[in-house]
Short mmCIF file of C-alpha atoms in Angstrom, two decimals:
data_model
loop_
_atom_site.label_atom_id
_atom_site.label_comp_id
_atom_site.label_asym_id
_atom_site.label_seq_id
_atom_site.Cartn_x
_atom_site.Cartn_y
_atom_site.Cartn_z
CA UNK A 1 0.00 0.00 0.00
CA UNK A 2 1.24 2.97 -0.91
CA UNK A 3 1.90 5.97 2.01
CA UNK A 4 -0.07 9.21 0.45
CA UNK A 5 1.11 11.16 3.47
CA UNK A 6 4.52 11.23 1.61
CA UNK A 7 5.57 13.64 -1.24
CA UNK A 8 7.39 10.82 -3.30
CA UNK A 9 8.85 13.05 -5.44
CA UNK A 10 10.72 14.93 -2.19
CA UNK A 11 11.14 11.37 -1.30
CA UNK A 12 12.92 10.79 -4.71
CA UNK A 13 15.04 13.94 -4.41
CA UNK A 14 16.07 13.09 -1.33
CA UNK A 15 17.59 9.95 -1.75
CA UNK A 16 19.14 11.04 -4.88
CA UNK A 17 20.70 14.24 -2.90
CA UNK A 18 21.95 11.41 -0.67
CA UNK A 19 23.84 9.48 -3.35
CA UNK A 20 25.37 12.71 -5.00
CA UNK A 21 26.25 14.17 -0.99
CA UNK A 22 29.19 12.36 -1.01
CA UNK A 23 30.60 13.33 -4.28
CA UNK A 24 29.56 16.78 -3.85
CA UNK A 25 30.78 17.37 -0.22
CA UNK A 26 34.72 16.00 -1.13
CA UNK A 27 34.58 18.28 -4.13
CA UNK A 28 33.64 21.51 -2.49
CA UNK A 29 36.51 20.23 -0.12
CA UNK A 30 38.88 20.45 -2.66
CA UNK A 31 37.90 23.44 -4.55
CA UNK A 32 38.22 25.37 -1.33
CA UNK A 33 41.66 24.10 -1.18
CA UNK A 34 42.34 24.92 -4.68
CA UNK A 35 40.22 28.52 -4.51
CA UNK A 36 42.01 29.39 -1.04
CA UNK A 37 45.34 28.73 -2.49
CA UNK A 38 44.74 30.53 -5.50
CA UNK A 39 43.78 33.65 -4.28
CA UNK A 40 46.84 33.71 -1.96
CA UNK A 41 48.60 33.19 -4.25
CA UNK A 42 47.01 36.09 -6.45
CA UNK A 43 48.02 38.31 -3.39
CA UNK A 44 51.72 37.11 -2.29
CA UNK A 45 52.62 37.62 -5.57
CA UNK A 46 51.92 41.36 -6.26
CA UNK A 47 55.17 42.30 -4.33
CA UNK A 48 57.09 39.10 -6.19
CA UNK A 49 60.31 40.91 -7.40
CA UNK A 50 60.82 38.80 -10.41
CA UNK A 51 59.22 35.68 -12.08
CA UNK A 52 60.56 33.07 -9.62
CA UNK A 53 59.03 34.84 -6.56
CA UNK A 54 55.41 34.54 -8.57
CA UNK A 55 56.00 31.13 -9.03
CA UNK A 56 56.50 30.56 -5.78
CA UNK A 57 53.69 32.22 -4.58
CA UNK A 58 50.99 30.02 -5.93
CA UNK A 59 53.16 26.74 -5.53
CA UNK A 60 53.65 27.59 -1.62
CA UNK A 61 49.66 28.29 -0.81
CA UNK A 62 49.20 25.29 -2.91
CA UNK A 63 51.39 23.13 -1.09
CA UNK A 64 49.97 24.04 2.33
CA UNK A 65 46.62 23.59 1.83
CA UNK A 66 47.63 19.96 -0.10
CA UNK A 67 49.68 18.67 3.48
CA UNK A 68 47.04 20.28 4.96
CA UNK A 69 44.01 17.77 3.72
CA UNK A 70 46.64 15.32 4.22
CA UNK A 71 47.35 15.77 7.82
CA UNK A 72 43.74 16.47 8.29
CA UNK A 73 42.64 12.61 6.60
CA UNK A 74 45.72 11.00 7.61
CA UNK A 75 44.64 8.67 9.97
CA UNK A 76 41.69 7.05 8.08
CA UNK A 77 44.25 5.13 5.95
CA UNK A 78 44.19 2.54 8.91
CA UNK A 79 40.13 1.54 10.01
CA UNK A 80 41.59 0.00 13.12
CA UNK A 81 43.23 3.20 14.39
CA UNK A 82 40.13 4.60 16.41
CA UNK A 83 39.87 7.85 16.63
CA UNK A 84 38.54 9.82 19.74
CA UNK A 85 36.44 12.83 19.49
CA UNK A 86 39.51 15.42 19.68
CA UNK A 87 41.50 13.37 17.28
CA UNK A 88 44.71 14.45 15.41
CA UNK A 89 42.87 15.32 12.24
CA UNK A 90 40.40 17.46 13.85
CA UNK A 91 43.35 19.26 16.26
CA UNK A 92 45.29 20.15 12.54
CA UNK A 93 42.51 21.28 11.03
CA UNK A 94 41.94 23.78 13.64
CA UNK A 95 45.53 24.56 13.61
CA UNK A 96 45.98 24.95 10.16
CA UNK A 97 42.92 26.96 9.95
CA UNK A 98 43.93 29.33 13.16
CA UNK A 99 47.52 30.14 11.15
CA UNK A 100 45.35 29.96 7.48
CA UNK A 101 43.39 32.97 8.64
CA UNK A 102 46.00 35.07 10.61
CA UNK A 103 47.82 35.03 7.00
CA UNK A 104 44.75 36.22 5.07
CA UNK A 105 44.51 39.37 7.36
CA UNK A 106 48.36 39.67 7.03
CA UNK A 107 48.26 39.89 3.09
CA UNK A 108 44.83 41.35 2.85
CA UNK A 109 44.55 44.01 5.47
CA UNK A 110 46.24 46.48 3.26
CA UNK A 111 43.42 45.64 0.95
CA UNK A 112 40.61 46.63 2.20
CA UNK A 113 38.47 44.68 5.56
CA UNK A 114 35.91 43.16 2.97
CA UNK A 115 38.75 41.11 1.10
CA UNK A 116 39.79 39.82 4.07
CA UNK A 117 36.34 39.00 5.66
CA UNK A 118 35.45 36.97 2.60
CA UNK A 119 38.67 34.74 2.16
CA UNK A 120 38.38 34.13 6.05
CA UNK A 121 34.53 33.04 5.78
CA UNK A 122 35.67 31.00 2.54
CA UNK A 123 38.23 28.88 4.81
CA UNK A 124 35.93 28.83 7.84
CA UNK A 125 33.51 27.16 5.20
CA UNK A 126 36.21 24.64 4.33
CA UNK A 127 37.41 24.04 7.82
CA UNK A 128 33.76 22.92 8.76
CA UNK A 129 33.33 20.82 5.23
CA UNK A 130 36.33 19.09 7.08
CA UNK A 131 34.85 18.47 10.16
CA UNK A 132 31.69 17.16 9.18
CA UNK A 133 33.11 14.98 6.46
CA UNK A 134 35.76 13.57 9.08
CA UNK A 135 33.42 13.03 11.69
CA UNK A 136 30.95 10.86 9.08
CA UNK A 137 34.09 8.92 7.83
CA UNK A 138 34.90 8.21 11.38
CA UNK A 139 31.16 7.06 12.65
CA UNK A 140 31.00 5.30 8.86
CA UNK A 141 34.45 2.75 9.89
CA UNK A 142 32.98 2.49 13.68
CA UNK A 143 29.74 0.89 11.49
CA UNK A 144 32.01 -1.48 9.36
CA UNK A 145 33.48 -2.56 12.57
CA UNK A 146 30.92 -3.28 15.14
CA UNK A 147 28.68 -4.87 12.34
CA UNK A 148 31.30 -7.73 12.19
CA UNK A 149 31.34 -9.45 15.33
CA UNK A 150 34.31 -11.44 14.56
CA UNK A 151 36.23 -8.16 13.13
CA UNK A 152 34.94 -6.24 16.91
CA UNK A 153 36.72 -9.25 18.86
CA UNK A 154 40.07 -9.01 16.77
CA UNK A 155 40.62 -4.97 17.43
CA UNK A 156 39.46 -5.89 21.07
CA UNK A 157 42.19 -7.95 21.44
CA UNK A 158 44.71 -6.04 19.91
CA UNK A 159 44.00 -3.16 22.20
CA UNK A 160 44.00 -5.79 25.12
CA UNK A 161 47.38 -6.96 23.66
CA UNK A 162 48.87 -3.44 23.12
CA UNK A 163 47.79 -2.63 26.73
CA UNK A 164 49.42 -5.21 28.00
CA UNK A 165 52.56 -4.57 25.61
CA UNK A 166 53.06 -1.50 26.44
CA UNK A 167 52.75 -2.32 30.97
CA UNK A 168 55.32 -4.52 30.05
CA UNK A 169 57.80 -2.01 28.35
CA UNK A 170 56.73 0.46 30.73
CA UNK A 171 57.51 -1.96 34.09
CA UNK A 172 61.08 -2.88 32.27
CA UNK A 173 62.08 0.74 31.21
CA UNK A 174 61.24 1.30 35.45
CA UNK A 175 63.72 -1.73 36.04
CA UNK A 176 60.99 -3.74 37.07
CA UNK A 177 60.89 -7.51 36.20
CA UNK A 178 57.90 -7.77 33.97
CA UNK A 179 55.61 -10.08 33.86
CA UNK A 180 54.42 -12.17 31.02
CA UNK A 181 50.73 -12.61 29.91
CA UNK A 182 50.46 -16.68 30.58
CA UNK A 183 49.27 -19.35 28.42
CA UNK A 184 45.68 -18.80 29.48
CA UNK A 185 45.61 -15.43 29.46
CA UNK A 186 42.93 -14.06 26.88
CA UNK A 187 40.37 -11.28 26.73
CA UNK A 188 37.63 -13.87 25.61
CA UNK A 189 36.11 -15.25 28.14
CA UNK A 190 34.38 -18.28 26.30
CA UNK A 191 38.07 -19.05 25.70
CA UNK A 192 39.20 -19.39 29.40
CA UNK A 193 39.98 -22.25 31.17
CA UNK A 194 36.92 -24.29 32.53
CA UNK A 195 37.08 -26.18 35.76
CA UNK A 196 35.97 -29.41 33.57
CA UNK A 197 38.96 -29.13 32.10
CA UNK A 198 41.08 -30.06 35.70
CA UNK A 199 39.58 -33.53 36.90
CA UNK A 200 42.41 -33.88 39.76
CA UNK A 201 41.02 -30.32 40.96
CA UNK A 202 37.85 -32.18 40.74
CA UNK A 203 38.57 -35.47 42.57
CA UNK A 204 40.38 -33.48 45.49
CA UNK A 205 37.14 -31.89 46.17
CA UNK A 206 35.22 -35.14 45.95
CA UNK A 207 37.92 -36.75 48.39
CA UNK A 208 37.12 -33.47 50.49
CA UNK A 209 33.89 -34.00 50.61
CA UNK A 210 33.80 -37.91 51.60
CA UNK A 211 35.50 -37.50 55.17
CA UNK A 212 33.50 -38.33 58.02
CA UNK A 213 32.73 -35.06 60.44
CA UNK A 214 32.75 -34.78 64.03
CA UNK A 215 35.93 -36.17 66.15
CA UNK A 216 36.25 -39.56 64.15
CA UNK A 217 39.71 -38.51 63.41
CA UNK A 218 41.30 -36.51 65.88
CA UNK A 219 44.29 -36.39 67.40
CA UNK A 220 44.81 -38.44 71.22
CA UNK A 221 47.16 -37.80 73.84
CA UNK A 222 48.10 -40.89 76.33
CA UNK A 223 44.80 -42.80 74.71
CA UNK A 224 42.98 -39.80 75.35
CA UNK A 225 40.77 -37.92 72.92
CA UNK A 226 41.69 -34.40 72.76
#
């Protein structure tokens, strides 16, 4: 039955402005880059002594804002790596975008304050297209990996191991002796040792519990009970 309380063709639009988001939010990513760099560049190089210097002063801009969506998406090459919610990419971009906009009203205060308020809203727009697309592509890998059970219980137990790793560099760079994770020692707990797995742990207790009580067995003195 078909739901007339819907407009299906907002329904339509919406799933299709879903499937182009993606696509649409990295490349307004990068043509901030690209925009932000070139109009720096446009600026630095109207004192540029000679041809070199102009060069120069679109290559540099062009650079920085390259290492900067680098350093900013760095740590997504690795799923595993989970990030917190004041993670290295996020601390960059904040950096990056702290120094980015002290140098626009550096090379654009002599220009006038609307040049510089407009370069500085363009990177603010950037540094929150960053933000939001790094916090999706983190909550997006936390999906792929608590969806897979087996995949959750792996990184689990690397972190488990890596704890335990680094207690034990830690406890020998404090000339402690360290100790060793045993045989049995495992984060899964389906996986630990059962007590059906010791029968002479289990006969002892049986053995334990078939002596008589009371004062069948105690100690005399001289033939006398104590």
């Amino acid at each position: 039955m078909q739901n007339t309380l819907v407009n299906q063709d907002f329904e339509r639009a919406v799933k299709q402005l879903r499937r182009i988001l993606p696509k649409l939010s990295f490349g307004l990513l990068i043509g901030t880059y690209l925009i932000s760099a070139f109009i720096m560049g446009i600026f630095h190089s109207q004192n540029s002594p000679h041809i070199g210097f102009k060069v120069a002063a679109f290559l540099v801009p062009l650079a920085i804002q390259a290492g900067r969506g680098t350093l900013v998406f760095f740590f997504q090459l690795n799923p595993a790596r989970i990030q917190s919610r004041f993670s290295m990419g996020i601390i960059a971009a904040t950096t990056l975008l702290g120094l980015s906009l002290w140098e626009a009203w550096l090379v654009m205060s002599p220009y006038g304050l609307s040049w510089t308020v407009s370069v500085s809203t363009l990177m603010l727009i950037g540094w929150v297209i960053e933000i939001m697309i790094l916090k999706e592509t983190m909550f997006a890998t936390q999906m792929q990996l608590y969806q897979n059970k087996d995949q959750w219980q792996e990184l689990h137990n690397f972190y488990v191991a890596r704890a335990d790793f680094d207690q034990f560099m830690d406890d020998l760079y404090d000339g402690k002796k360290p100790v060793l994770p045993g045989p049995d020692h495992t984060s899964n707990p389906e996986e630990a040792p059962k007590l059906e797995d010791h029968p002479k742990s289990l006969e002892s207790d049986r053995k334990a519990e078939s002596l008589p009580e009371g004062n069948g067995f105690s100690p005399s003195l001289n033939g006398q009970t104590l």
